[in-house]
Amino acid sequence: MMENFGKILILFGVIFILSGLMFYFISSTNINFFKYFKFLGHLPGDIVIKKENFSFYFPLTTSILITILLNLILYFLFKLIK
């Protein structure tokens, strides 16, 4: 059981490192990669409260969408491992 847990931690570490490198190199180029994802954070259901000297922003729908997407990716990834 513990050897599987170690493999999972190593896998998550590799995924975090690769995604960090990807975002680093994409942001350092002149290509605006994030323009394709402008809708994230501005979906219906995201909570935005703006007052005179205060603004509160909570991307509820975006968080749910990202959670579902990550769960699907991890589900299929664990299916491939077993």
Coordinates of C-alpha atoms in Angstrom, one line a residue:
M1 CA 0.0 0.0 0.0
M2 CA 2.7 2.5 1.0
E3 CA 4.8 1.8 -2.2
N4 CA 1.7 2.8 -4.3
F5 CA 1.3 6.0 -2.2
G6 CA 5.0 6.9 -2.9
K7 CA 4.4 6.4 -6.6
I8 CA 1.4 8.6 -6.5
L9 CA 3.3 11.4 -4.7
I10 CA 6.1 11.1 -7.3
L11 CA 3.6 11.3 -10.1
F12 CA 1.9 14.4 -8.6
G13 CA 5.4 16.0 -8.2
V14 CA 6.3 15.3 -11.9
I15 CA 2.9 16.7 -13.0
F16 CA 3.4 19.9 -10.9
I17 CA 6.9 20.4 -12.2
L18 CA 5.9 19.9 -15.8
S19 CA 2.9 22.2 -15.5
G20 CA 5.0 24.8 -13.8
L21 CA 7.6 24.6 -16.6
M22 CA 4.9 24.8 -19.2
F23 CA 3.3 27.9 -17.7
Y24 CA 6.8 29.5 -17.2
F25 CA 7.8 29.0 -20.9
I26 CA 4.4 30.0 -22.2
S27 CA 4.3 33.2 -20.2
S28 CA 7.8 34.1 -21.3
T29 CA 7.0 34.0 -25.0
N30 CA 5.1 36.7 -26.9
I31 CA 2.3 34.3 -27.7
N32 CA -0.8 35.1 -25.6
F33 CA -1.8 31.6 -24.8
F34 CA -4.3 32.6 -22.1
K35 CA -6.5 34.6 -24.4
Y36 CA -8.2 31.3 -25.3
F37 CA -9.2 30.9 -21.7
K38 CA -10.7 34.3 -21.0
F39 CA -14.1 32.8 -20.1
L40 CA -12.6 31.2 -17.0
G41 CA -13.3 33.4 -14.1
H42 CA -16.2 35.2 -15.9
L43 CA -18.7 32.4 -15.9
P44 CA -22.3 32.7 -14.8
G45 CA -22.3 31.7 -11.1
D46 CA -19.0 33.4 -10.3
I47 CA -19.6 35.8 -7.4
V48 CA -18.5 39.4 -7.8
I49 CA -19.3 42.1 -5.3
K50 CA -18.0 45.6 -6.0
K51 CA -18.4 48.5 -3.6
E52 CA -16.8 51.9 -3.4
N53 CA -13.5 50.9 -1.8
F54 CA -14.0 47.1 -1.7
S55 CA -14.3 44.3 -4.3
F56 CA -14.9 40.6 -3.5
Y57 CA -14.5 38.0 -6.2
F58 CA -15.1 34.3 -5.8
P59 CA -15.1 32.1 -8.9
L60 CA -17.5 29.5 -7.8
T61 CA -18.5 28.1 -11.2
T62 CA -15.0 28.2 -12.4
S63 CA -13.8 26.3 -9.4
I64 CA -16.4 23.6 -9.9
L65 CA -15.6 23.3 -13.6
I66 CA -11.8 22.9 -12.9
T67 CA -12.5 20.4 -10.1
I68 CA -14.6 18.2 -12.5
L69 CA -12.0 18.4 -15.2
L70 CA -9.2 17.5 -12.8
N71 CA -11.2 14.6 -11.4
L72 CA -11.8 13.2 -14.9
I73 CA -8.1 13.5 -15.7
L74 CA -7.0 11.8 -12.5
Y75 CA -9.7 9.1 -12.9
F76 CA -8.4 8.1 -16.3
L77 CA -4.8 8.4 -15.2
F78 CA -5.4 6.0 -12.3
K79 CA -7.2 3.6 -14.6
L80 CA -4.1 3.6 -16.8
I81 CA -1.8 2.9 -13.8
K82 CA -3.7 -0.1 -12.6

